[in-house]
Short mmCIF file of N, CA, C and O in Angstrom, two decimals:
data_model
loop_
_atom_site.label_atom_id
_atom_site.label_comp_id
_atom_site.label_asym_id
_atom_site.label_seq_id
_atom_site.Cartn_x
_atom_site.Cartn_y
_atom_site.Cartn_z
N UNK A 1 14.92 2.69 3.36
CA UNK A 1 14.56 4.07 3.07
C UNK A 1 13.07 4.25 3.33
O UNK A 1 12.25 3.54 2.78
N UNK A 2 12.73 5.20 4.13
CA UNK A 2 11.32 5.44 4.45
C UNK A 2 10.66 6.24 3.34
O UNK A 2 11.27 7.12 2.74
N UNK A 3 9.41 5.89 3.06
CA UNK A 3 8.65 6.64 2.06
C UNK A 3 8.16 7.94 2.65
O UNK A 3 7.86 8.02 3.83
N UNK A 4 8.06 8.95 1.82
CA UNK A 4 7.51 10.22 2.26
C UNK A 4 6.01 10.05 2.42
O UNK A 4 5.35 9.41 1.62
N UNK A 5 5.47 10.65 3.46
CA UNK A 5 4.04 10.54 3.67
C UNK A 5 3.31 11.56 2.81
O UNK A 5 3.82 12.64 2.53
N UNK A 6 2.14 11.19 2.38
CA UNK A 6 1.30 12.05 1.58
C UNK A 6 0.04 12.37 2.37
O UNK A 6 -0.58 11.47 2.92
N UNK A 7 -0.31 13.63 2.45
CA UNK A 7 -1.52 14.03 3.16
C UNK A 7 -2.64 14.14 2.15
O UNK A 7 -2.51 14.83 1.14
N UNK A 8 -3.70 13.41 2.40
CA UNK A 8 -4.87 13.46 1.54
C UNK A 8 -6.04 13.95 2.37
O UNK A 8 -6.11 13.69 3.56
N UNK A 9 -6.96 14.63 1.73
CA UNK A 9 -8.12 15.15 2.42
C UNK A 9 -9.37 14.84 1.62
O UNK A 9 -9.37 14.94 0.39
N UNK A 10 -10.40 14.45 2.31
CA UNK A 10 -11.68 14.13 1.69
C UNK A 10 -12.75 14.89 2.45
O UNK A 10 -12.81 14.84 3.67
N UNK A 11 -13.59 15.62 1.75
CA UNK A 11 -14.63 16.42 2.41
C UNK A 11 -16.00 15.78 2.16
O UNK A 11 -16.39 15.57 1.03
N UNK A 12 -16.69 15.45 3.24
CA UNK A 12 -18.04 14.88 3.17
C UNK A 12 -19.00 16.00 3.54
O UNK A 12 -19.06 16.42 4.69
N UNK A 13 -19.75 16.50 2.54
CA UNK A 13 -20.60 17.68 2.78
C UNK A 13 -22.01 17.32 3.25
O UNK A 13 -22.72 18.18 3.75
N UNK A 14 -22.41 16.08 3.11
CA UNK A 14 -23.71 15.65 3.62
C UNK A 14 -23.50 15.18 5.05
O UNK A 14 -23.00 14.07 5.29
N UNK A 15 -23.85 16.01 6.03
CA UNK A 15 -23.56 15.69 7.43
C UNK A 15 -24.37 14.52 7.98
O UNK A 15 -24.10 14.04 9.08
N UNK A 16 -25.37 14.05 7.22
CA UNK A 16 -26.09 12.86 7.66
C UNK A 16 -25.28 11.59 7.35
O UNK A 16 -25.60 10.51 7.83
N UNK A 17 -24.23 11.74 6.56
CA UNK A 17 -23.36 10.61 6.20
C UNK A 17 -22.19 10.59 7.18
O UNK A 17 -21.48 11.59 7.33
N UNK A 18 -22.01 9.47 7.84
CA UNK A 18 -20.92 9.36 8.79
C UNK A 18 -19.94 8.26 8.41
O UNK A 18 -19.43 7.51 9.25
N UNK A 19 -19.70 8.13 7.10
CA UNK A 19 -18.69 7.19 6.61
C UNK A 19 -18.19 7.70 5.27
O UNK A 19 -18.83 8.53 4.62
N UNK A 20 -17.04 7.20 4.86
CA UNK A 20 -16.47 7.59 3.58
C UNK A 20 -15.53 6.49 3.11
O UNK A 20 -14.93 5.78 3.93
N UNK A 21 -15.39 6.35 1.82
CA UNK A 21 -14.43 5.42 1.23
C UNK A 21 -13.24 6.22 0.73
O UNK A 21 -13.41 7.20 -0.01
N UNK A 22 -12.05 5.82 1.13
CA UNK A 22 -10.83 6.44 0.63
C UNK A 22 -10.27 5.49 -0.42
O UNK A 22 -9.99 4.33 -0.11
N UNK A 23 -10.13 5.94 -1.64
CA UNK A 23 -9.72 5.06 -2.73
C UNK A 23 -8.37 5.52 -3.31
O UNK A 23 -7.87 6.58 -2.99
N UNK A 24 -7.83 4.67 -4.19
CA UNK A 24 -6.58 5.00 -4.87
C UNK A 24 -5.35 4.84 -4.00
O UNK A 24 -4.31 5.44 -4.27
N UNK A 25 -5.44 4.03 -2.96
CA UNK A 25 -4.32 3.83 -2.05
C UNK A 25 -3.37 2.76 -2.58
O UNK A 25 -3.74 1.95 -3.44
N UNK A 26 -2.18 2.72 -2.03
CA UNK A 26 -1.19 1.70 -2.40
C UNK A 26 -1.51 0.39 -1.68
O UNK A 26 -2.00 0.39 -0.55
N UNK A 27 -1.19 -0.70 -2.33
CA UNK A 27 -1.42 -2.03 -1.75
C UNK A 27 -0.44 -2.28 -0.61
O UNK A 27 0.70 -1.83 -0.65
N UNK A 28 -0.90 -2.99 0.42
CA UNK A 28 -0.09 -3.44 1.55
C UNK A 28 0.74 -2.29 2.12
O UNK A 28 1.95 -2.38 2.30
N UNK A 29 0.06 -1.19 2.43
CA UNK A 29 0.71 0.01 2.93
C UNK A 29 -0.02 0.51 4.18
O UNK A 29 -1.24 0.47 4.24
N UNK A 30 0.73 0.97 5.16
CA UNK A 30 0.15 1.51 6.38
C UNK A 30 -0.33 2.93 6.14
O UNK A 30 0.35 3.72 5.50
N UNK A 31 -1.50 3.26 6.69
CA UNK A 31 -2.07 4.60 6.61
C UNK A 31 -2.56 5.01 7.99
O UNK A 31 -2.93 4.16 8.80
N UNK A 32 -2.57 6.30 8.25
CA UNK A 32 -3.16 6.87 9.45
C UNK A 32 -4.36 7.70 9.00
O UNK A 32 -4.25 8.48 8.07
N UNK A 33 -5.49 7.52 9.69
CA UNK A 33 -6.72 8.22 9.31
C UNK A 33 -7.28 8.93 10.54
O UNK A 33 -7.29 8.40 11.64
N UNK A 34 -7.76 10.15 10.30
CA UNK A 34 -8.38 10.95 11.34
C UNK A 34 -9.56 11.71 10.72
O UNK A 34 -9.62 11.88 9.50
N UNK A 35 -10.50 12.15 11.56
CA UNK A 35 -11.67 12.90 11.08
C UNK A 35 -11.86 14.11 11.98
O UNK A 35 -11.61 14.05 13.18
N UNK A 36 -12.32 15.21 11.39
CA UNK A 36 -12.69 16.39 12.17
C UNK A 36 -13.97 16.97 11.60
O UNK A 36 -14.26 16.81 10.42
N UNK A 37 -14.73 17.65 12.43
CA UNK A 37 -15.95 18.34 12.00
C UNK A 37 -15.63 19.82 11.82
O UNK A 37 -14.73 20.36 12.47
N UNK A 38 -16.36 20.46 10.92
CA UNK A 38 -16.17 21.89 10.69
C UNK A 38 -17.53 22.54 10.47
O UNK A 38 -18.45 21.91 9.95
N UNK A 39 -17.66 23.78 10.84
CA UNK A 39 -18.91 24.50 10.67
C UNK A 39 -18.97 25.33 9.39
O UNK A 39 -20.00 25.89 9.06
N UNK A 40 -17.85 25.48 8.72
CA UNK A 40 -17.80 26.19 7.43
C UNK A 40 -16.93 25.41 6.47
O UNK A 40 -16.07 24.64 6.88
N UNK A 41 -17.11 25.64 5.18
CA UNK A 41 -16.32 24.93 4.17
C UNK A 41 -14.97 25.59 3.92
O UNK A 41 -14.16 25.09 3.17
N UNK A 42 -14.70 26.71 4.52
CA UNK A 42 -13.45 27.42 4.31
C UNK A 42 -12.39 26.80 5.22
O UNK A 42 -12.56 26.74 6.43
N UNK A 43 -11.28 26.35 4.62
CA UNK A 43 -10.22 25.71 5.39
C UNK A 43 -9.71 26.66 6.47
O UNK A 43 -9.50 27.83 6.23
N UNK A 44 -9.53 26.14 7.65
CA UNK A 44 -9.01 26.92 8.75
C UNK A 44 -10.06 27.72 9.49
O UNK A 44 -9.74 28.45 10.42
N UNK A 45 -11.32 27.64 9.09
CA UNK A 45 -12.36 28.44 9.73
C UNK A 45 -13.34 27.54 10.46
O UNK A 45 -14.00 26.71 9.85
N UNK A 46 -13.42 27.71 11.76
CA UNK A 46 -14.36 26.99 12.62
C UNK A 46 -14.23 25.46 12.53
O UNK A 46 -15.20 24.73 12.50
N UNK A 47 -12.99 25.00 12.46
CA UNK A 47 -12.75 23.56 12.44
C UNK A 47 -12.57 23.06 13.87
O UNK A 47 -11.85 23.67 14.66
N UNK A 48 -13.22 21.96 14.18
CA UNK A 48 -13.07 21.36 15.50
C UNK A 48 -11.78 20.56 15.57
O UNK A 48 -11.06 20.41 14.59
N UNK A 49 -11.47 20.02 16.74
CA UNK A 49 -10.26 19.21 16.87
C UNK A 49 -10.42 17.90 16.11
O UNK A 49 -11.53 17.40 15.91
N UNK A 50 -9.30 17.36 15.67
CA UNK A 50 -9.31 16.09 14.95
C UNK A 50 -9.46 14.93 15.93
O UNK A 50 -9.05 15.01 17.09
N UNK A 51 -10.06 13.86 15.46
CA UNK A 51 -10.13 12.63 16.25
C UNK A 51 -8.72 12.07 16.39
O UNK A 51 -7.78 12.52 15.72
N UNK A 52 -8.56 11.08 17.25
CA UNK A 52 -7.29 10.38 17.32
C UNK A 52 -7.03 9.70 15.98
O UNK A 52 -7.98 9.30 15.28
N UNK A 53 -5.78 9.55 15.61
CA UNK A 53 -5.43 8.83 14.40
C UNK A 53 -5.60 7.33 14.63
O UNK A 53 -5.32 6.82 15.71
N UNK A 54 -6.09 6.65 13.61
CA UNK A 54 -6.19 5.20 13.62
C UNK A 54 -5.28 4.70 12.50
O UNK A 54 -5.34 5.20 11.38
N UNK A 55 -4.42 3.73 12.82
CA UNK A 55 -3.54 3.16 11.80
C UNK A 55 -4.18 1.91 11.21
O UNK A 55 -4.74 1.09 11.94
N UNK A 56 -4.09 1.79 9.91
CA UNK A 56 -4.66 0.64 9.20
C UNK A 56 -3.77 0.32 8.00
O UNK A 56 -3.17 1.21 7.42
N UNK A 57 -3.71 -0.94 7.65
CA UNK A 57 -2.90 -1.37 6.51
C UNK A 57 -3.82 -1.91 5.43
O UNK A 57 -4.73 -2.70 5.72
N UNK A 58 -3.59 -1.47 4.19
CA UNK A 58 -4.36 -2.02 3.07
C UNK A 58 -3.96 -3.48 2.86
O UNK A 58 -2.91 -3.93 3.33
N UNK A 59 -4.80 -4.21 2.17
CA UNK A 59 -4.61 -5.66 2.02
C UNK A 59 -3.49 -6.00 1.05
O UNK A 59 -3.10 -5.20 0.21
N UNK A 60 -3.01 -7.24 1.16
CA UNK A 60 -2.03 -7.76 0.22
C UNK A 60 -2.69 -8.02 -1.12
O UNK A 60 -3.91 -8.20 -1.22
N UNK A 61 -1.87 -8.06 -2.16
CA UNK A 61 -2.34 -8.42 -3.50
C UNK A 61 -1.23 -9.25 -4.14
O UNK A 61 -0.19 -9.49 -3.54
N UNK A 62 -1.45 -9.69 -5.35
CA UNK A 62 -0.44 -10.50 -6.02
C UNK A 62 0.82 -9.68 -6.25
O UNK A 62 0.76 -8.48 -6.54
N UNK A 63 1.99 -10.30 -6.12
CA UNK A 63 3.23 -9.58 -6.37
C UNK A 63 3.47 -9.40 -7.87
O UNK A 63 2.90 -10.13 -8.68
N UNK A 64 4.32 -8.42 -8.19
CA UNK A 64 4.76 -8.31 -9.58
C UNK A 64 5.74 -9.46 -9.85
O UNK A 64 6.13 -10.20 -8.93
N UNK A 65 6.16 -9.60 -11.08
CA UNK A 65 7.06 -10.70 -11.46
C UNK A 65 8.45 -10.50 -10.86
O UNK A 65 8.93 -9.36 -10.74
N UNK A 66 9.11 -11.60 -10.48
CA UNK A 66 10.52 -11.49 -10.09
C UNK A 66 11.32 -10.91 -11.26
O UNK A 66 10.90 -11.02 -12.42
N UNK A 67 12.45 -10.31 -10.95
CA UNK A 67 13.25 -9.65 -11.99
C UNK A 67 14.63 -10.28 -12.09
O UNK A 67 15.04 -11.07 -11.24
N UNK A 68 15.32 -9.91 -13.14
CA UNK A 68 16.71 -10.34 -13.38
C UNK A 68 16.86 -11.86 -13.39
O UNK A 68 17.78 -12.41 -12.78
N UNK A 69 15.96 -12.51 -14.09
CA UNK A 69 16.04 -13.97 -14.21
C UNK A 69 17.29 -14.36 -14.97
O UNK A 69 17.60 -13.79 -16.02
N UNK A 70 18.03 -15.33 -14.43
CA UNK A 70 19.25 -15.81 -15.06
C UNK A 70 19.29 -17.33 -14.92
O UNK A 70 18.97 -17.88 -13.87
N UNK A 71 19.67 -17.99 -16.00
CA UNK A 71 19.73 -19.46 -15.99
C UNK A 71 21.07 -19.89 -16.58
O UNK A 71 21.51 -19.35 -17.60
N UNK A 72 21.70 -20.83 -15.92
CA UNK A 72 22.97 -21.36 -16.41
C UNK A 72 22.95 -22.88 -16.30
O UNK A 72 22.41 -23.43 -15.34
N UNK A 73 23.53 -23.54 -17.28
CA UNK A 73 23.64 -25.00 -17.25
C UNK A 73 24.74 -25.37 -16.26
O UNK A 73 25.85 -24.84 -16.31
N UNK A 74 24.40 -26.27 -15.33
CA UNK A 74 25.37 -26.76 -14.35
C UNK A 74 26.12 -27.95 -14.93
O UNK A 74 27.33 -28.04 -14.85
N UNK A 75 25.36 -28.85 -15.53
CA UNK A 75 25.92 -30.01 -16.21
C UNK A 75 24.90 -30.48 -17.23
O UNK A 75 23.96 -29.75 -17.54
N UNK A 76 25.04 -31.69 -17.73
CA UNK A 76 24.14 -32.16 -18.80
C UNK A 76 22.72 -32.46 -18.34
O UNK A 76 21.83 -32.66 -19.16
N UNK A 77 22.48 -32.45 -17.01
CA UNK A 77 21.11 -32.72 -16.53
C UNK A 77 20.61 -31.70 -15.51
O UNK A 77 19.58 -31.92 -14.88
N UNK A 78 21.32 -30.59 -15.32
CA UNK A 78 20.93 -29.62 -14.29
C UNK A 78 21.08 -28.18 -14.78
O UNK A 78 21.97 -27.86 -15.56
N UNK A 79 20.19 -27.33 -14.25
CA UNK A 79 20.24 -25.89 -14.50
C UNK A 79 20.29 -25.16 -13.16
O UNK A 79 19.73 -25.63 -12.17
N UNK A 80 20.95 -24.01 -13.14
CA UNK A 80 20.96 -23.15 -11.95
C UNK A 80 20.19 -21.88 -12.30
O UNK A 80 20.53 -21.18 -13.25
N UNK A 81 19.12 -21.61 -11.54
CA UNK A 81 18.23 -20.48 -11.81
C UNK A 81 18.37 -19.47 -10.68
O UNK A 81 18.32 -19.85 -9.50
N UNK A 82 18.54 -18.20 -11.03
CA UNK A 82 18.58 -17.13 -10.02
C UNK A 82 17.66 -16.00 -10.46
O UNK A 82 17.37 -15.83 -11.65
N UNK A 83 17.18 -15.23 -9.47
CA UNK A 83 16.32 -14.08 -9.74
C UNK A 83 16.40 -13.14 -8.55
O UNK A 83 16.90 -13.49 -7.49
N UNK A 84 15.86 -11.95 -8.74
CA UNK A 84 15.72 -10.98 -7.65
C UNK A 84 14.25 -10.88 -7.29
O UNK A 84 13.38 -11.14 -8.14
N UNK A 85 13.95 -10.49 -6.06
CA UNK A 85 12.55 -10.37 -5.64
C UNK A 85 11.78 -9.36 -6.51
O UNK A 85 12.37 -8.48 -7.13
N UNK A 86 10.45 -9.47 -6.52
CA UNK A 86 9.63 -8.53 -7.28
C UNK A 86 9.84 -7.09 -6.80
O UNK A 86 10.06 -6.85 -5.61
N UNK A 87 9.78 -6.15 -7.72
CA UNK A 87 9.91 -4.74 -7.35
C UNK A 87 8.71 -4.27 -6.54
O UNK A 87 8.81 -3.38 -5.71
N UNK A 88 7.54 -4.85 -6.80
CA UNK A 88 6.32 -4.53 -6.06
C UNK A 88 5.80 -5.81 -5.42
O UNK A 88 4.96 -6.50 -6.01
N UNK A 89 6.28 -6.17 -4.23
CA UNK A 89 5.82 -7.41 -3.61
C UNK A 89 4.35 -7.37 -3.21
O UNK A 89 3.71 -8.42 -3.14
N UNK A 90 3.80 -6.17 -2.96
CA UNK A 90 2.38 -6.00 -2.59
C UNK A 90 1.96 -6.88 -1.43
O UNK A 90 0.82 -7.32 -1.34
N UNK A 91 2.88 -7.18 -0.55
CA UNK A 91 2.63 -8.03 0.59
C UNK A 91 3.90 -8.77 0.98
O UNK A 91 5.00 -8.35 0.61
N UNK A 92 3.73 -9.87 1.67
CA UNK A 92 4.88 -10.69 2.08
C UNK A 92 4.95 -11.90 1.15
O UNK A 92 4.04 -12.75 1.16
N UNK A 93 6.00 -11.98 0.35
CA UNK A 93 6.17 -13.11 -0.56
C UNK A 93 6.41 -14.37 0.25
O UNK A 93 7.31 -14.41 1.10
N UNK A 94 5.60 -15.40 0.05
CA UNK A 94 5.68 -16.63 0.83
C UNK A 94 6.53 -17.70 0.17
O UNK A 94 7.11 -18.55 0.86
N UNK A 95 6.55 -17.72 -1.16
CA UNK A 95 7.38 -18.72 -1.86
C UNK A 95 7.51 -18.30 -3.32
O UNK A 95 6.82 -17.41 -3.80
N UNK A 96 8.45 -18.96 -4.00
CA UNK A 96 8.62 -18.80 -5.45
C UNK A 96 8.33 -20.14 -6.11
O UNK A 96 8.65 -21.19 -5.55
N UNK A 97 7.73 -20.11 -7.24
CA UNK A 97 7.46 -21.33 -8.00
C UNK A 97 8.31 -21.27 -9.26
O UNK A 97 8.16 -20.37 -10.08
N UNK A 98 9.21 -22.22 -9.40
CA UNK A 98 10.10 -22.29 -10.57
C UNK A 98 9.53 -23.36 -11.49
O UNK A 98 9.30 -24.50 -11.07
N UNK A 99 9.28 -22.99 -12.74
CA UNK A 99 8.71 -23.98 -13.69
C UNK A 99 9.22 -23.73 -15.07
O UNK A 99 9.82 -22.72 -15.37
#
């Protein structure tokens, strides 16, 4: 299932500044970013064309805990452990550590 895209806008009013930090983004998620110049602060008035979009992915972070942990005794010296992947993997899960 594809996530719905959210359009965010950030206005930099000091024209001597040619950079901005976009914060509050989701971890390990693809984003498209574009910039345009405008001669007035009123939306839709004297806005120039937008730059090309650049795609970038936020970094990975630690995953949330695996869910639905279940343990069953196989015999007098063994256990069988099962779980489901984390709901928020925040990246690509490389391994599970059972302890």
